[in-house]
Amino acid sequence: MALSGPWLTPGSYGIMSQPGGGVCMIEEEKANWLSRYLEGMAVQGLVDITELILVSYKNLGMTDMEAVILMHLWHFHRRNNLFPSPQELQEVMAADAGTIRSAIAGLIEKKLLVVKSRVNQNTGKAESRYSFARLFALLAATWSREQPEDPPIAQVMRTVEKEFGRPLSPMEVEQIAKWCGQQRLAPELVLEAVRRTVLQGVYNFRYIDSILQQWVKNNVRTLAEVAIFEERHPRSRPRNHGRQGRQPETKEKEAVIKDKYEDVYMT
């Protein structure tokens, strides 16, 4: 994976250094959704974070030991061990626990790793975990340089965020990555399910998923196949009930929403 051009450093969140010493600001909104998008793709195994760390850790101010430990921490994270001890890391490394502990402290000091705590609702005890959000924010700028200007999955993310009127949660980002990545659903098919969800006034990922899984079950993979399927099975067409107490969407509003999504399909 060849990388070239500007890099982010830990102290310049949102700023990219240009060759020749100039700088340009990354729009905060774009940096945020790119970070969430990259994390969702990484959790689904669609992006190799360890490779990104390998090619960028020097520019991010990490030592060799810190980079190796960070990759091991991500490995544990993907296996749902969110706060492995130095002793656990020692079992898979050639370093002793003291060296590992010092390297983790260095990552925290450089703000490449953050320790967060929350109370377990079942046990009532505080639990700690490592957060990679800051790291993803920095890696996203590097990673995005090799991607299309507006990746299709990122386009879906931004459309859903706009329609729902809020940022997506990590689980929702992972769900979109699963639809477009693991299940290989076309972005325009996902956006059609989102459009129908908005028209129903549900604003719920389960509802989007139920629409998509019905299409998958019936081997519907394109918008043209959706039209054919619903023509053959009229009962499968969405009924505009909306939330209780809400008026049905007007034809004019439905047309506006349809036109807006068609603009997305064509880009």
XYZ file of C-alpha atoms in Angstrom:
267
model
C 0.000 0.000 0.000
C 1.861 3.043 -1.223
C 1.152 6.241 0.642
C 2.392 9.700 -0.174
C 1.566 13.292 0.537
C 0.508 15.081 3.740
C 0.238 13.432 7.112
C -1.485 14.168 10.380
C 0.410 14.370 13.630
C -1.001 13.840 17.150
C -0.921 17.551 17.889
C -2.641 18.645 14.688
C -6.090 17.074 14.753
C -7.929 18.340 11.719
C -4.830 19.823 10.074
C -2.843 18.233 7.242
C 0.761 19.261 6.628
C 1.386 20.035 2.980
C 4.723 19.596 1.163
C 6.586 22.878 1.399
C 5.306 23.689 4.870
C 1.792 24.864 4.055
C -1.277 23.595 5.888
C -4.936 23.139 5.052
C -7.822 22.450 7.379
C -9.900 19.297 7.013
C -13.540 20.135 7.543
C -14.466 18.968 11.037
C -17.616 17.249 9.782
C -15.719 15.304 7.132
C -13.016 14.300 9.629
C -15.661 13.030 12.049
C -17.582 10.856 9.604
C -14.383 9.578 8.006
C -13.189 8.479 11.437
C -16.458 6.690 12.231
C -16.556 5.205 8.741
C -13.007 3.850 9.043
C -13.704 2.369 12.476
C -16.851 0.652 11.239
C -14.989 -0.795 8.270
C -12.125 -1.926 10.517
C -14.437 -3.675 12.992
C -16.018 -5.551 10.086
C -12.550 -6.538 8.870
C -12.924 -4.578 5.626
C -9.922 -2.322 6.327
C -6.557 -3.530 7.653
C -5.809 -1.183 10.548
C -2.511 -2.904 11.359
C -1.215 -2.018 7.896
C -2.262 1.596 8.341
C -0.444 1.690 11.686
C 2.683 0.173 10.122
C 2.932 2.770 7.359
C 2.056 5.780 9.515
C 3.271 5.166 13.083
C 6.587 6.988 12.588
C 4.792 10.084 11.316
C 2.427 9.902 14.291
C 5.381 9.999 16.691
C 5.180 6.391 17.887
C 8.126 4.196 18.778
C 8.452 0.698 17.327
C 7.321 -0.815 20.635
C 4.296 1.485 20.884
C 3.211 0.573 17.349
C 3.472 -3.164 18.037
C 1.523 -2.829 21.285
C -1.153 -0.746 19.564
C -1.620 -3.467 16.959
C -1.898 -6.100 19.691
C -4.438 -3.955 21.580
C -6.564 -3.710 18.431
C -6.279 -7.479 17.991
C -7.615 -7.969 21.540
C -10.306 -5.324 20.954
C -11.691 -7.169 17.936
C -12.007 -10.251 20.135
C -13.986 -8.268 22.704
C -11.162 -7.953 25.240
C -11.424 -4.188 25.629
C -8.851 -3.715 28.403
C -6.140 -6.407 28.261
C -3.599 -6.289 31.071
C 0.179 -5.974 30.535
C 0.397 -9.605 31.635
C -1.997 -10.680 28.871
C 0.013 -8.714 26.329
C 3.232 -10.233 27.675
C 1.941 -13.691 26.766
C 1.885 -12.782 23.055
C 4.982 -10.564 22.999
C 8.703 -10.877 23.666
C 8.635 -7.841 25.985
C 8.183 -7.898 29.754
C 5.172 -6.409 31.537
C 7.118 -3.334 32.678
C 8.167 -2.428 29.137
C 4.613 -2.947 27.911
C 3.218 -0.790 30.705
C 5.640 2.040 29.863
C 4.760 1.875 26.158
C 1.033 2.055 26.919
C 1.685 5.092 29.121
C 3.528 6.676 26.188
C 0.570 6.081 23.855
C -1.783 7.648 26.386
C 0.537 10.635 26.878
C 0.626 11.175 23.103
C -3.177 10.971 23.047
C -3.096 8.056 20.618
C -4.857 5.861 23.158
C -7.499 6.864 25.702
C -8.738 4.963 28.747
C -12.476 5.304 29.329
C -14.574 3.967 32.177
C -18.245 3.174 32.582
C -20.441 1.417 35.116
C -21.621 -2.059 34.168
C -25.415 -1.975 34.522
C -25.507 -5.647 35.498
C -22.740 -5.706 38.121
C -22.725 -2.068 39.212
C -18.926 -2.059 38.939
C -16.799 0.364 36.968
C -15.168 -1.122 33.866
C -12.319 0.340 31.837
C -11.638 0.045 28.130
C -9.221 1.453 25.601
C -10.694 3.916 23.111
C -9.173 4.131 19.625
C -11.287 7.110 18.517
C -8.367 9.546 18.493
C -6.201 7.080 16.567
C -8.926 6.543 13.970
C -9.310 10.293 13.550
C -5.620 10.518 12.684
C -5.463 7.389 10.539
C -8.601 8.382 8.611
C -6.814 11.285 6.943
C -4.036 8.977 5.767
C -6.395 6.214 4.684
C -8.790 8.520 2.830
C -6.027 9.671 0.495
C -6.142 6.293 -1.263
C -9.931 6.177 -1.504
C -12.380 7.702 -3.987
C -13.343 11.304 -3.246
C -16.658 10.149 -1.806
C -16.736 6.369 -1.115
C -20.231 4.884 -1.649
C -20.519 3.576 1.930
C -19.520 6.976 3.308
C -22.199 8.507 1.101
C -24.769 6.199 2.685
C -23.514 7.172 6.161
C -23.838 10.872 5.518
C -27.296 10.492 3.982
C -28.574 8.523 6.985
C -27.057 11.025 9.432
C -28.740 13.876 7.588
C -32.126 12.156 7.514
C -31.956 11.006 11.143
C -30.708 14.425 12.257
C -27.908 13.045 14.421
C -24.482 11.378 14.208
C -24.496 7.608 13.785
C -23.441 5.411 16.678
C -20.475 3.027 16.241
C -22.911 0.096 16.032
C -24.898 1.847 13.291
C -21.717 2.548 11.338
C -20.795 -1.134 11.654
C -24.278 -2.082 10.433
C -23.901 0.035 7.292
C -20.455 -1.463 6.707
C -21.987 -4.921 7.080
C -24.763 -4.181 4.573
C -22.436 -2.742 1.943
C -19.399 -4.867 2.764
C -20.163 -8.345 4.065
C -23.602 -8.644 2.462
C -22.462 -6.776 -0.673
C -25.687 -4.808 -0.977
C -25.561 -1.989 -3.509
C -25.448 1.471 -1.851
C -28.481 2.573 -3.890
C -30.425 -0.389 -2.476
C -29.529 0.626 1.087
C -30.475 4.227 0.333
C -33.829 3.065 -1.038
C -34.493 1.263 2.247
C -33.498 4.445 4.107
C -35.856 6.495 1.924
C -38.739 4.177 2.749
C -37.907 4.332 6.439
C -37.972 8.142 6.353
C -41.334 8.127 4.562
C -42.718 5.804 7.246
C -41.449 8.162 9.967
C -39.799 5.292 11.834
C -36.114 6.402 11.877
C -34.991 2.997 13.070
C -32.110 0.816 11.867
C -34.079 -2.344 12.564
C -36.727 -1.154 10.138
C -34.104 -0.471 7.472
C -32.625 -3.916 8.053
C -36.036 -5.602 7.847
C -36.595 -4.067 4.404
C -33.153 -5.092 3.192
C -33.390 -8.634 4.534
C -36.761 -9.113 2.826
C -35.106 -8.165 -0.453
C -32.099 -10.413 0.221
C -34.408 -13.324 1.050
C -36.092 -12.874 -2.331
C -32.792 -12.351 -4.190
C -33.589 -8.707 -4.926
C -30.317 -6.862 -5.526
C -31.136 -3.811 -7.676
C -33.762 -1.062 -7.748
C -35.145 -2.541 -10.967
C -35.570 -5.896 -9.213
C -37.340 -4.129 -6.322
C -39.917 -2.759 -8.771
C -40.415 -6.179 -10.385
C -40.692 -7.907 -6.999
C -43.319 -5.464 -5.712
C -45.287 -5.693 -8.939
C -45.483 -9.455 -8.470
C -46.106 -9.184 -4.718
C -48.274 -6.070 -4.116
C -48.555 -6.783 -0.386
C -44.805 -6.261 -0.010
C -45.140 -2.600 -0.959
C -44.616 -0.207 1.984
C -47.697 1.257 3.587
C -47.317 4.771 4.867
C -48.566 4.412 8.432
C -45.944 6.595 10.122
C -45.748 7.028 13.868
C -48.884 7.173 15.913
C -50.413 10.638 15.785
C -48.547 11.655 12.634
C -50.317 12.476 9.383
C -49.454 10.374 6.305
C -46.806 11.903 4.075
C -48.222 13.920 1.204
C -47.476 12.986 -2.393
C -45.594 16.259 -2.735
C -43.282 15.462 0.185
C -42.733 11.931 -1.064
C -41.779 13.321 -4.472
C -39.268 15.723 -2.889
C -37.651 12.923 -0.883
C -37.578 10.652 -3.925
C -35.923 13.331 -6.048
C -33.328 13.944 -3.342
C -32.377 10.277 -3.160
C -32.287 9.990 -6.928
C -29.705 12.784 -6.882
C -27.592 10.630 -4.554
C -27.970 7.565 -6.768
C -26.726 9.491 -9.782
C -23.577 10.862 -8.091
